[in-house]
GROMACS .gro file of C-alpha atoms in nm:
model
  473
    1UNK     CA    1  10.232  10.498   9.393
    2UNK     CA    2  10.093  10.357   9.038
    3UNK     CA    3   9.763  10.544   9.136
    4UNK     CA    4   9.644  10.545   8.772
    5UNK     CA    5   9.683  10.184   8.713
    6UNK     CA    6   9.646  10.058   9.121
    7UNK     CA    7   9.287  10.157   9.088
    8UNK     CA    8   9.349  10.123   9.459
    9UNK     CA    9   9.384  10.519   9.682
   10UNK     CA   10   9.422  10.635   9.992
   11UNK     CA   11   9.214  10.983  10.066
   12UNK     CA   12   9.450  11.175  10.184
   13UNK     CA   13   9.737  11.331  10.410
   14UNK     CA   14   9.744  11.589  10.680
   15UNK     CA   15   9.997  11.780  10.796
   16UNK     CA   16   9.989  12.081  11.021
   17UNK     CA   17  10.258  12.281  11.258
   18UNK     CA   18  10.238  12.549  11.565
   19UNK     CA   19  10.502  12.829  11.588
   20UNK     CA   20  10.779  12.853  11.337
   21UNK     CA   21  10.833  13.166  11.154
   22UNK     CA   22  10.845  12.948  10.822
   23UNK     CA   23  10.511  12.760  10.821
   24UNK     CA   24  10.439  12.789  10.491
   25UNK     CA   25  10.759  12.650  10.365
   26UNK     CA   26  10.745  12.366  10.640
   27UNK     CA   27  10.424  12.287  10.559
   28UNK     CA   28  10.489  12.214  10.161
   29UNK     CA   29  10.772  12.030  10.236
   30UNK     CA   30  10.568  11.776  10.487
   31UNK     CA   31  10.314  11.772  10.205
   32UNK     CA   32  10.603  11.686   9.961
   33UNK     CA   33  10.654  11.369  10.197
   34UNK     CA   34  10.299  11.266  10.170
   35UNK     CA   35  10.250  11.314   9.801
   36UNK     CA   36  10.185  10.901   9.781
   37UNK     CA   37   9.902  11.001   9.984
   38UNK     CA   38   9.696  11.173   9.737
   39UNK     CA   39   9.769  11.371   9.386
   40UNK     CA   40   9.449  11.544   9.269
   41UNK     CA   41   9.489  11.852   9.489
   42UNK     CA   42   9.688  12.060   9.741
   43UNK     CA   43   9.656  12.320   9.968
   44UNK     CA   44   9.775  12.549  10.292
   45UNK     CA   45   9.681  12.753  10.517
   46UNK     CA   46   9.806  12.962  10.743
   47UNK     CA   47   9.734  13.207  11.024
   48UNK     CA   48   9.958  13.497  11.159
   49UNK     CA   49   9.760  13.550  11.450
   50UNK     CA   50   9.485  13.814  11.302
   51UNK     CA   51   9.388  13.655  10.938
   52UNK     CA   52   9.382  13.319  10.752
   53UNK     CA   53   9.533  13.284  10.419
   54UNK     CA   54   9.477  12.997  10.197
   55UNK     CA   55   9.678  12.881   9.886
   56UNK     CA   56   9.560  12.522   9.688
   57UNK     CA   57   9.474  12.422   9.371
   58UNK     CA   58   9.416  12.106   9.149
   59UNK     CA   59   9.755  11.896   9.083
   60UNK     CA   60  10.080  11.787   9.290
   61UNK     CA   61  10.237  11.967   9.563
   62UNK     CA   62  10.487  12.165   9.358
   63UNK     CA   63  10.270  12.232   9.079
   64UNK     CA   64  10.022  12.392   9.325
   65UNK     CA   65  10.293  12.581   9.519
   66UNK     CA   66  10.569  12.819   9.387
   67UNK     CA   67  10.845  13.000   9.656
   68UNK     CA   68  10.688  13.316   9.580
   69UNK     CA   69  10.343  13.201   9.680
   70UNK     CA   70  10.484  13.015   9.994
   71UNK     CA   71  10.631  13.368  10.073
   72UNK     CA   72  10.349  13.551  10.055
   73UNK     CA   73  10.144  13.355  10.280
   74UNK     CA   74  10.373  13.428  10.643
   75UNK     CA   75  10.258  13.351  10.967
   76UNK     CA   76  10.384  13.085  11.223
   77UNK     CA   77  10.123  12.823  11.196
   78UNK     CA   78   9.973  12.649  10.919
   79UNK     CA   79   9.819  12.347  10.809
   80UNK     CA   80   9.795  12.136  10.475
   81UNK     CA   81   9.653  11.856  10.260
   82UNK     CA   82   9.731  11.632   9.980
   83UNK     CA   83   9.402  11.479   9.814
   84UNK     CA   84   9.279  11.194   9.651
   85UNK     CA   85   8.899  11.194   9.577
   86UNK     CA   86   8.665  10.968   9.755
   87UNK     CA   87   8.434  11.085   9.897
   88UNK     CA   88   8.261  11.381   9.757
   89UNK     CA   89   8.430  11.410   9.390
   90UNK     CA   90   8.690  11.627   9.230
   91UNK     CA   91   8.658  12.009   9.190
   92UNK     CA   92   8.882  12.316   9.308
   93UNK     CA   93   8.601  12.353   9.577
   94UNK     CA   94   8.672  12.004   9.730
   95UNK     CA   95   8.979  12.032   9.770
   96UNK     CA   96   9.128  12.083  10.149
   97UNK     CA   97   9.238  12.293  10.399
   98UNK     CA   98   8.862  12.398  10.342
   99UNK     CA   99   8.836  12.739  10.470
  100UNK     CA  100   8.526  12.918  10.639
  101UNK     CA  101   8.511  13.247  10.716
  102UNK     CA  102   8.226  13.439  11.019
  103UNK     CA  103   8.167  13.719  11.224
  104UNK     CA  104   8.320  13.502  11.518
  105UNK     CA  105   8.677  13.466  11.288
  106UNK     CA  106   8.827  13.225  11.026
  107UNK     CA  107   8.817  12.847  11.041
  108UNK     CA  108   9.032  12.602  10.834
  109UNK     CA  109   8.995  12.200  10.812
  110UNK     CA  110   9.209  11.903  10.643
  111UNK     CA  111   9.071  11.606  10.726
  112UNK     CA  112   9.193  11.254  10.693
  113UNK     CA  113   8.928  10.988  10.622
  114UNK     CA  114   8.589  10.962  10.558
  115UNK     CA  115   8.258  11.013  10.783
  116UNK     CA  116   7.956  10.694  10.726
  117UNK     CA  117   7.709  10.921  10.835
  118UNK     CA  118   7.801  11.220  10.652
  119UNK     CA  119   7.486  11.223  10.457
  120UNK     CA  120   7.289  11.155  10.715
  121UNK     CA  121   7.416  11.509  10.877
  122UNK     CA  122   7.431  11.676  10.592
  123UNK     CA  123   7.036  11.641  10.550
  124UNK     CA  124   6.993  11.703  10.923
  125UNK     CA  125   7.193  12.070  10.839
  126UNK     CA  126   7.003  12.165  10.538
  127UNK     CA  127   6.719  12.080  10.700
  128UNK     CA  128   6.765  12.363  10.987
  129UNK     CA  129   6.892  12.561  10.727
  130UNK     CA  130   7.283  12.523  10.648
  131UNK     CA  131   7.346  12.574  10.264
  132UNK     CA  132   7.691  12.368  10.156
  133UNK     CA  133   7.950  12.497   9.938
  134UNK     CA  134   8.147  12.131   9.831
  135UNK     CA  135   8.059  11.793   9.821
  136UNK     CA  136   8.324  11.699  10.070
  137UNK     CA  137   8.216  11.530  10.374
  138UNK     CA  138   8.454  11.757  10.546
  139UNK     CA  139   8.234  12.098  10.551
  140UNK     CA  140   7.964  11.890  10.748
  141UNK     CA  141   8.192  11.913  11.063
  142UNK     CA  142   8.244  12.294  11.006
  143UNK     CA  143   7.850  12.320  11.007
  144UNK     CA  144   7.852  12.131  11.311
  145UNK     CA  145   8.103  12.356  11.534
  146UNK     CA  146   7.925  12.679  11.360
  147UNK     CA  147   7.569  12.546  11.489
  148UNK     CA  148   7.680  12.365  11.831
  149UNK     CA  149   7.513  12.533  12.159
  150UNK     CA  150   7.811  12.579  12.360
  151UNK     CA  151   8.004  12.866  12.466
  152UNK     CA  152   8.373  12.785  12.456
  153UNK     CA  153   8.480  12.746  12.093
  154UNK     CA  154   8.692  12.428  12.257
  155UNK     CA  155   8.384  12.274  12.350
  156UNK     CA  156   8.235  12.375  11.994
  157UNK     CA  157   8.478  12.142  11.857
  158UNK     CA  158   8.454  11.842  12.064
  159UNK     CA  159   8.090  11.839  12.064
  160UNK     CA  160   8.093  11.875  11.624
  161UNK     CA  161   8.344  11.578  11.663
  162UNK     CA  162   8.121  11.346  11.886
  163UNK     CA  163   7.864  11.354  11.621
  164UNK     CA  164   8.123  11.231  11.358
  165UNK     CA  165   8.091  10.835  11.268
  166UNK     CA  166   8.343  10.688  11.089
  167UNK     CA  167   8.775  10.756  11.020
  168UNK     CA  168   8.851  11.102  11.072
  169UNK     CA  169   9.213  11.271  11.184
  170UNK     CA  170   9.156  11.642  11.186
  171UNK     CA  171   9.345  11.927  11.219
  172UNK     CA  172   9.154  12.213  11.268
  173UNK     CA  173   9.318  12.627  11.233
  174UNK     CA  174   9.219  12.916  11.349
  175UNK     CA  175   9.368  13.258  11.382
  176UNK     CA  176   9.498  13.189  11.723
  177UNK     CA  177   9.488  12.792  11.752
  178UNK     CA  178   9.550  12.454  11.610
  179UNK     CA  179   9.385  12.199  11.726
  180UNK     CA  180   9.405  11.794  11.644
  181UNK     CA  181   9.152  11.511  11.692
  182UNK     CA  182   9.100  11.131  11.595
  183UNK     CA  183   8.831  10.923  11.530
  184UNK     CA  184   8.741  10.692  11.864
  185UNK     CA  185   8.883  10.354  11.673
  186UNK     CA  186   9.221  10.542  11.560
  187UNK     CA  187   9.130  10.405  11.186
  188UNK     CA  188   9.335  10.627  11.025
  189UNK     CA  189   9.736  10.689  11.119
  190UNK     CA  190   9.812  11.045  11.305
  191UNK     CA  191  10.139  11.165  11.454
  192UNK     CA  192  10.273  11.467  11.658
  193UNK     CA  193  10.636  11.616  11.629
  194UNK     CA  194  10.821  11.850  11.774
  195UNK     CA  195  11.080  12.091  11.568
  196UNK     CA  196  11.279  12.316  11.812
  197UNK     CA  197  11.001  12.499  12.013
  198UNK     CA  198  10.699  12.422  11.732
  199UNK     CA  199  10.480  12.141  11.752
  200UNK     CA  200  10.383  11.943  11.452
  201UNK     CA  201  10.103  11.648  11.332
  202UNK     CA  202  10.125  11.472  11.037
  203UNK     CA  203   9.941  11.178  10.881
  204UNK     CA  204  10.289  10.993  10.828
  205UNK     CA  205  10.599  11.035  11.012
  206UNK     CA  206  10.822  11.027  10.688
  207UNK     CA  207  10.648  11.401  10.692
  208UNK     CA  208  10.851  11.481  11.021
  209UNK     CA  209  11.206  11.311  10.894
  210UNK     CA  210  11.179  11.545  10.562
  211UNK     CA  211  11.139  11.863  10.816
  212UNK     CA  212  11.376  11.756  11.046
  213UNK     CA  213  11.150  11.695  11.302
  214UNK     CA  214  11.118  11.463  11.563
  215UNK     CA  215  10.874  11.205  11.666
  216UNK     CA  216  10.720  11.248  12.004
  217UNK     CA  217  10.416  11.040  12.004
  218UNK     CA  218  10.106  10.855  11.828
  219UNK     CA  219   9.750  11.086  11.836
  220UNK     CA  220   9.558  10.816  12.048
  221UNK     CA  221   9.234  10.741  11.950
  222UNK     CA  222   8.875  11.008  12.083
  223UNK     CA  223   9.196  11.215  12.169
  224UNK     CA  224   9.142  11.617  12.187
  225UNK     CA  225   9.462  11.825  12.144
  226UNK     CA  226   9.501  12.210  12.164
  227UNK     CA  227   9.843  12.369  12.033
  228UNK     CA  228   9.821  12.746  12.107
  229UNK     CA  229  10.059  13.058  12.221
  230UNK     CA  230  10.030  12.826  12.579
  231UNK     CA  231  10.137  12.512  12.445
  232UNK     CA  232  10.013  12.167  12.401
  233UNK     CA  233   9.772  11.983  12.585
  234UNK     CA  234   9.546  11.664  12.551
  235UNK     CA  235   9.195  11.620  12.659
  236UNK     CA  236   8.905  11.349  12.532
  237UNK     CA  237   8.627  11.427  12.253
  238UNK     CA  238   8.535  11.067  12.304
  239UNK     CA  239   8.612  10.739  12.517
  240UNK     CA  240   8.848  10.518  12.307
  241UNK     CA  241   8.667  10.226  12.124
  242UNK     CA  242   8.837   9.897  12.067
  243UNK     CA  243   9.174  10.032  11.839
  244UNK     CA  244   9.090   9.944  11.454
  245UNK     CA  245   9.386  10.109  11.286
  246UNK     CA  246   9.385  10.026  10.904
  247UNK     CA  247   9.533   9.760  10.811
  248UNK     CA  248   9.663   9.880  10.455
  249UNK     CA  249   9.832  10.113  10.555
  250UNK     CA  250  10.103   9.884  10.685
  251UNK     CA  251  10.057   9.687  10.368
  252UNK     CA  252  10.026   9.916  10.092
  253UNK     CA  253   9.923  10.315  10.166
  254UNK     CA  254  10.213  10.411  10.441
  255UNK     CA  255  10.594  10.539  10.290
  256UNK     CA  256  10.818  10.208  10.405
  257UNK     CA  257  11.040  10.493  10.590
  258UNK     CA  258  10.689  10.566  10.824
  259UNK     CA  259  10.673  10.413  11.137
  260UNK     CA  260  10.266  10.294  11.266
  261UNK     CA  261  10.256  10.281  11.660
  262UNK     CA  262  10.639  10.225  11.675
  263UNK     CA  263  10.647   9.953  11.382
  264UNK     CA  264  10.866  10.042  11.066
  265UNK     CA  265  10.626  10.022  10.764
  266UNK     CA  266  10.881   9.851  10.565
  267UNK     CA  267  10.996   9.631  10.862
  268UNK     CA  268  10.639   9.446  10.866
  269UNK     CA  269  10.598   9.398  10.490
  270UNK     CA  270  10.899   9.204  10.512
  271UNK     CA  271  10.761   9.013  10.782
  272UNK     CA  272  10.476   8.963  10.573
  273UNK     CA  273  10.639   8.820  10.271
  274UNK     CA  274  10.850   8.530  10.492
  275UNK     CA  275  10.548   8.487  10.608
  276UNK     CA  276  10.389   8.426  10.235
  277UNK     CA  277  10.692   8.156  10.193
  278UNK     CA  278  10.597   8.015  10.487
  279UNK     CA  279  10.266   7.920  10.384
  280UNK     CA  280  10.322   7.843  10.053
  281UNK     CA  281  10.591   7.724   9.873
  282UNK     CA  282  10.670   7.712   9.493
  283UNK     CA  283  10.972   7.615   9.280
  284UNK     CA  284  11.118   7.910   9.087
  285UNK     CA  285  11.450   8.110   8.957
  286UNK     CA  286  11.421   8.446   9.083
  287UNK     CA  287  11.173   8.692   9.314
  288UNK     CA  288  11.052   9.022   9.219
  289UNK     CA  289  10.831   9.256   9.338
  290UNK     CA  290  10.592   9.535   9.202
  291UNK     CA  291  10.729   9.900   9.252
  292UNK     CA  292  10.737  10.049   9.497
  293UNK     CA  293  10.510   9.924   9.789
  294UNK     CA  294  10.599   9.528   9.734
  295UNK     CA  295  10.942   9.568   9.717
  296UNK     CA  296  10.978   9.497  10.076
  297UNK     CA  297  10.801   9.186  10.085
  298UNK     CA  298  10.952   9.062   9.763
  299UNK     CA  299  11.282   9.089   9.982
  300UNK     CA  300  11.062   8.955  10.285
  301UNK     CA  301  10.981   8.650  10.083
  302UNK     CA  302  11.326   8.568   9.897
  303UNK     CA  303  11.513   8.548  10.245
  304UNK     CA  304  11.306   8.312  10.343
  305UNK     CA  305  11.233   8.056  10.092
  306UNK     CA  306  11.633   8.129   9.938
  307UNK     CA  307  11.515   8.192   9.653
  308UNK     CA  308  11.692   8.487   9.451
  309UNK     CA  309  11.512   8.837   9.471
  310UNK     CA  310  11.581   9.035   9.146
  311UNK     CA  311  11.478   9.380   8.968
  312UNK     CA  312  11.212   9.249   8.764
  313UNK     CA  313  11.017   9.551   8.714
  314UNK     CA  314  11.120   9.918   8.679
  315UNK     CA  315  10.917  10.199   8.752
  316UNK     CA  316  10.865  10.480   8.543
  317UNK     CA  317  10.923  10.816   8.751
  318UNK     CA  318  10.895  11.059   8.470
  319UNK     CA  319  10.573  10.955   8.323
  320UNK     CA  320  10.305  11.215   8.336
  321UNK     CA  321  10.017  11.154   8.573
  322UNK     CA  322   9.755  11.321   8.320
  323UNK     CA  323   9.861  11.045   8.067
  324UNK     CA  324   9.554  11.084   7.788
  325UNK     CA  325   9.433  10.694   7.751
  326UNK     CA  326   9.169  10.722   7.491
  327UNK     CA  327   9.170  10.350   7.397
  328UNK     CA  328   9.225  10.022   7.521
  329UNK     CA  329   9.521   9.972   7.294
  330UNK     CA  330   9.644  10.306   7.440
  331UNK     CA  331   9.553  10.199   7.828
  332UNK     CA  332   9.762   9.892   7.792
  333UNK     CA  333  10.072  10.129   7.665
  334UNK     CA  334  10.038  10.332   7.929
  335UNK     CA  335  10.064  10.038   8.182
  336UNK     CA  336  10.418   9.980   7.954
  337UNK     CA  337  10.498  10.313   8.002
  338UNK     CA  338  10.478  10.302   8.375
  339UNK     CA  339  10.658   9.970   8.442
  340UNK     CA  340  10.829   9.814   8.214
  341UNK     CA  341  11.007   9.432   8.270
  342UNK     CA  342  11.373   9.365   8.274
  343UNK     CA  343  11.386   9.123   7.996
  344UNK     CA  344  11.755   8.932   8.127
  345UNK     CA  345  11.645   8.938   8.470
  346UNK     CA  346  11.271   8.730   8.370
  347UNK     CA  347  11.387   8.546   8.019
  348UNK     CA  348  11.359   8.209   8.035
  349UNK     CA  349  11.297   8.180   8.415
  350UNK     CA  350  11.026   8.100   8.648
  351UNK     CA  351  10.888   8.448   8.817
  352UNK     CA  352  10.726   8.444   9.152
  353UNK     CA  353  10.566   8.809   9.119
  354UNK     CA  354  10.503   8.937   9.471
  355UNK     CA  355  10.219   9.222   9.490
  356UNK     CA  356  10.028   9.347   9.833
  357UNK     CA  357   9.705   9.371   9.654
  358UNK     CA  358   9.436   9.281   9.432
  359UNK     CA  359   9.170   9.500   9.358
  360UNK     CA  360   9.021   9.533   9.015
  361UNK     CA  361   9.242   9.263   8.874
  362UNK     CA  362   9.335   9.469   8.543
  363UNK     CA  363   9.662   9.560   8.639
  364UNK     CA  364   9.776   9.229   8.779
  365UNK     CA  365   9.654   9.105   8.437
  366UNK     CA  366   9.895   9.366   8.232
  367UNK     CA  367  10.170   9.304   8.509
  368UNK     CA  368  10.165   8.926   8.404
  369UNK     CA  369  10.134   8.911   8.055
  370UNK     CA  370  10.432   9.219   8.031
  371UNK     CA  371  10.660   8.920   8.264
  372UNK     CA  372  10.525   8.646   8.001
  373UNK     CA  373  10.624   8.875   7.683
  374UNK     CA  374  10.976   8.903   7.812
  375UNK     CA  375  10.973   8.577   7.835
  376UNK     CA  376  10.883   8.451   8.184
  377UNK     CA  377  10.824   8.086   8.125
  378UNK     CA  378  10.609   8.070   8.409
  379UNK     CA  379  10.456   8.376   8.660
  380UNK     CA  380  10.355   8.290   9.023
  381UNK     CA  381  10.158   8.569   9.156
  382UNK     CA  382  10.225   8.613   9.549
  383UNK     CA  383  10.006   8.827   9.771
  384UNK     CA  384  10.091   8.943  10.075
  385UNK     CA  385   9.716   9.027  10.197
  386UNK     CA  386   9.404   8.822  10.201
  387UNK     CA  387   9.207   8.850   9.884
  388UNK     CA  388   9.013   9.186   9.958
  389UNK     CA  389   8.613   9.099   9.936
  390UNK     CA  390   8.424   9.413  10.091
  391UNK     CA  391   8.392   9.743  10.014
  392UNK     CA  392   8.598   9.995  10.236
  393UNK     CA  393   8.340  10.340  10.367
  394UNK     CA  394   8.668  10.493  10.616
  395UNK     CA  395   8.865  10.658  10.313
  396UNK     CA  396   8.957  10.474  10.033
  397UNK     CA  397   8.803  10.414   9.680
  398UNK     CA  398   8.649  10.134   9.679
  399UNK     CA  399   8.314  10.165   9.819
  400UNK     CA  400   8.101   9.897   9.598
  401UNK     CA  401   8.128   9.516   9.590
  402UNK     CA  402   8.078   9.523   9.248
  403UNK     CA  403   8.427   9.686   9.186
  404UNK     CA  404   8.632   9.402   9.353
  405UNK     CA  405   8.766   9.074   9.139
  406UNK     CA  406   8.794   8.884   9.502
  407UNK     CA  407   8.387   8.946   9.597
  408UNK     CA  408   8.288   8.779   9.298
  409UNK     CA  409   8.550   8.514   9.164
  410UNK     CA  410   8.725   8.177   9.366
  411UNK     CA  411   9.100   8.236   9.402
  412UNK     CA  412   9.139   8.007   9.081
  413UNK     CA  413   8.882   8.208   8.900
  414UNK     CA  414   9.116   8.541   8.976
  415UNK     CA  415   9.406   8.323   8.848
  416UNK     CA  416   9.274   8.266   8.500
  417UNK     CA  417   9.139   8.602   8.496
  418UNK     CA  418   9.505   8.763   8.559
  419UNK     CA  419   9.682   8.531   8.338
  420UNK     CA  420   9.911   8.341   8.617
  421UNK     CA  421  10.063   8.007   8.667
  422UNK     CA  422   9.977   8.009   9.021
  423UNK     CA  423   9.764   8.263   9.273
  424UNK     CA  424   9.814   8.276   9.677
  425UNK     CA  425   9.700   8.522   9.893
  426UNK     CA  426   9.834   8.542  10.262
  427UNK     CA  427   9.619   8.444  10.525
  428UNK     CA  428   9.475   8.697  10.795
  429UNK     CA  429   9.560   8.523  11.062
  430UNK     CA  430   9.933   8.522  10.921
  431UNK     CA  431   9.904   8.913  10.789
  432UNK     CA  432   9.782   9.000  11.169
  433UNK     CA  433  10.035   8.809  11.366
  434UNK     CA  434  10.341   8.965  11.141
  435UNK     CA  435  10.257   9.314  11.111
  436UNK     CA  436  10.361   9.282  11.461
  437UNK     CA  437  10.093   9.473  11.709
  438UNK     CA  438  10.068   9.169  11.921
  439UNK     CA  439  10.138   9.328  12.210
  440UNK     CA  440   9.802   9.330  12.451
  441UNK     CA  441   9.873   9.653  12.613
  442UNK     CA  442   9.923   9.823  12.298
  443UNK     CA  443   9.579   9.825  12.223
  444UNK     CA  444   9.698   9.671  11.939
  445UNK     CA  445   9.365   9.613  11.730
  446UNK     CA  446   9.334   9.611  11.363
  447UNK     CA  447   9.064   9.686  11.089
  448UNK     CA  448   9.000   9.404  10.869
  449UNK     CA  449   8.667   9.519  10.754
  450UNK     CA  450   8.797   9.508  10.388
  451UNK     CA  451   8.904   9.110  10.409
  452UNK     CA  452   8.638   8.992  10.668
  453UNK     CA  453   8.327   9.191  10.638
  454UNK     CA  454   8.302   9.268  11.008
  455UNK     CA  455   8.319   9.678  11.033
  456UNK     CA  456   8.461   9.865  11.396
  457UNK     CA  457   8.163  10.093  11.290
  458UNK     CA  458   7.793  10.099  11.227
  459UNK     CA  459   7.770  10.152  10.782
  460UNK     CA  460   7.478  10.356  10.729
  461UNK     CA  461   7.209  10.294  10.452
  462UNK     CA  462   7.373  10.602  10.260
  463UNK     CA  463   7.720  10.597  10.311
  464UNK     CA  464   7.759  10.519   9.934
  465UNK     CA  465   7.772  10.833   9.747
  466UNK     CA  466   7.516  10.868   9.434
  467UNK     CA  467   7.816  10.892   9.212
  468UNK     CA  468   7.993  10.584   9.365
  469UNK     CA  469   7.675  10.420   9.289
  470UNK     CA  470   7.697  10.536   8.943
  471UNK     CA  471   8.061  10.415   8.874
  472UNK     CA  472   7.985  10.057   9.005
  473UNK     CA  473   7.668  10.000   8.791
   0.00000   0.00000   0.00000
């Protein structure tokens, strides 16, 4: 993903394994497969049945972990996490898994998503005497577990989970067990796999492929899973609500080789591109996609329209993620370093540029400029999703309407701002129908809040964090 210039980021990815002698090493490879879900920090906590051992740091997975560090961790159970900071901000203290020690044993938590009532719960817990060590909403869950009045640890976790509102896919590790939970709406993807006798869990199925594991099933909304020496058993901490899987997982976030509820992401994106070509006909010479997440949709558009697909934009995969951009000129140069037009493909051509979304508009403007500087006579921008007009409170870094170009401009005004010859978005109906979650028996609901403003959960007045308000001003 072009995280630095696209300005749309998923919060994190979660991986866990139980019952494997190389748990730390397997988790490392699993996190590497999930690296696209977070590049700011990574961590692993392992258990050998007696103690929990953490290694975490800021940076990419291969920067945080070395073979020597992994070898020292040991253990047959582990959970891991890759993070992009949304709720709570950046900093090593917020890198997960978060680890807590007490006289009754240790507890580590990896969490994908965002709690809309985190501030409300935090204030309540602080009034009761809790002292927080991080600004991450994940720490709220640990305090709720420890303060629960139930006797058994499993019931403590279930009680704590029942108090959370929003999106959460959690892996919780103790010395003797691993616990898995998904929010009642199933807002985030979460899957269970098997590697020999070992059980695995991951935010995306592509993590199973890289370690040679077999996909077993998806975690159900409201489900609570216990994995220990006795095996795996499933219970519930809440009744499932109407399924509301994040639609942007199919459109942009997930890797093309992942499957979500049995639907391959690449195939879904191709269908979105085909639907775009049905909804809008444009006279052009070539179709190209913005790497990487828009390539599938661009291929679909080409197949349906009959306009040839060409590799008109190349992504440079060797640009450092910490590239310094102290001035506007250097910021523009940074885009050119990350993305380059293929001049012989676009020169003198009418180009259809397929992208998956427009958030703030700055990246689209720069890419359109690159194509025209390379000789494109026309650049028609087609987007394989509807306009993003509303903030997301479930783990994506668009928490204020002021950040969103579509919330404050018409399509024509957006077209003028990005410099395109035309700008077209996919309809909501076309998107939902072509993703393929249309079987009523499969609980096929989508979260469409960023497109329609209809949120599947209540949104608390203090959901937007102070630091997020400052950014949007």
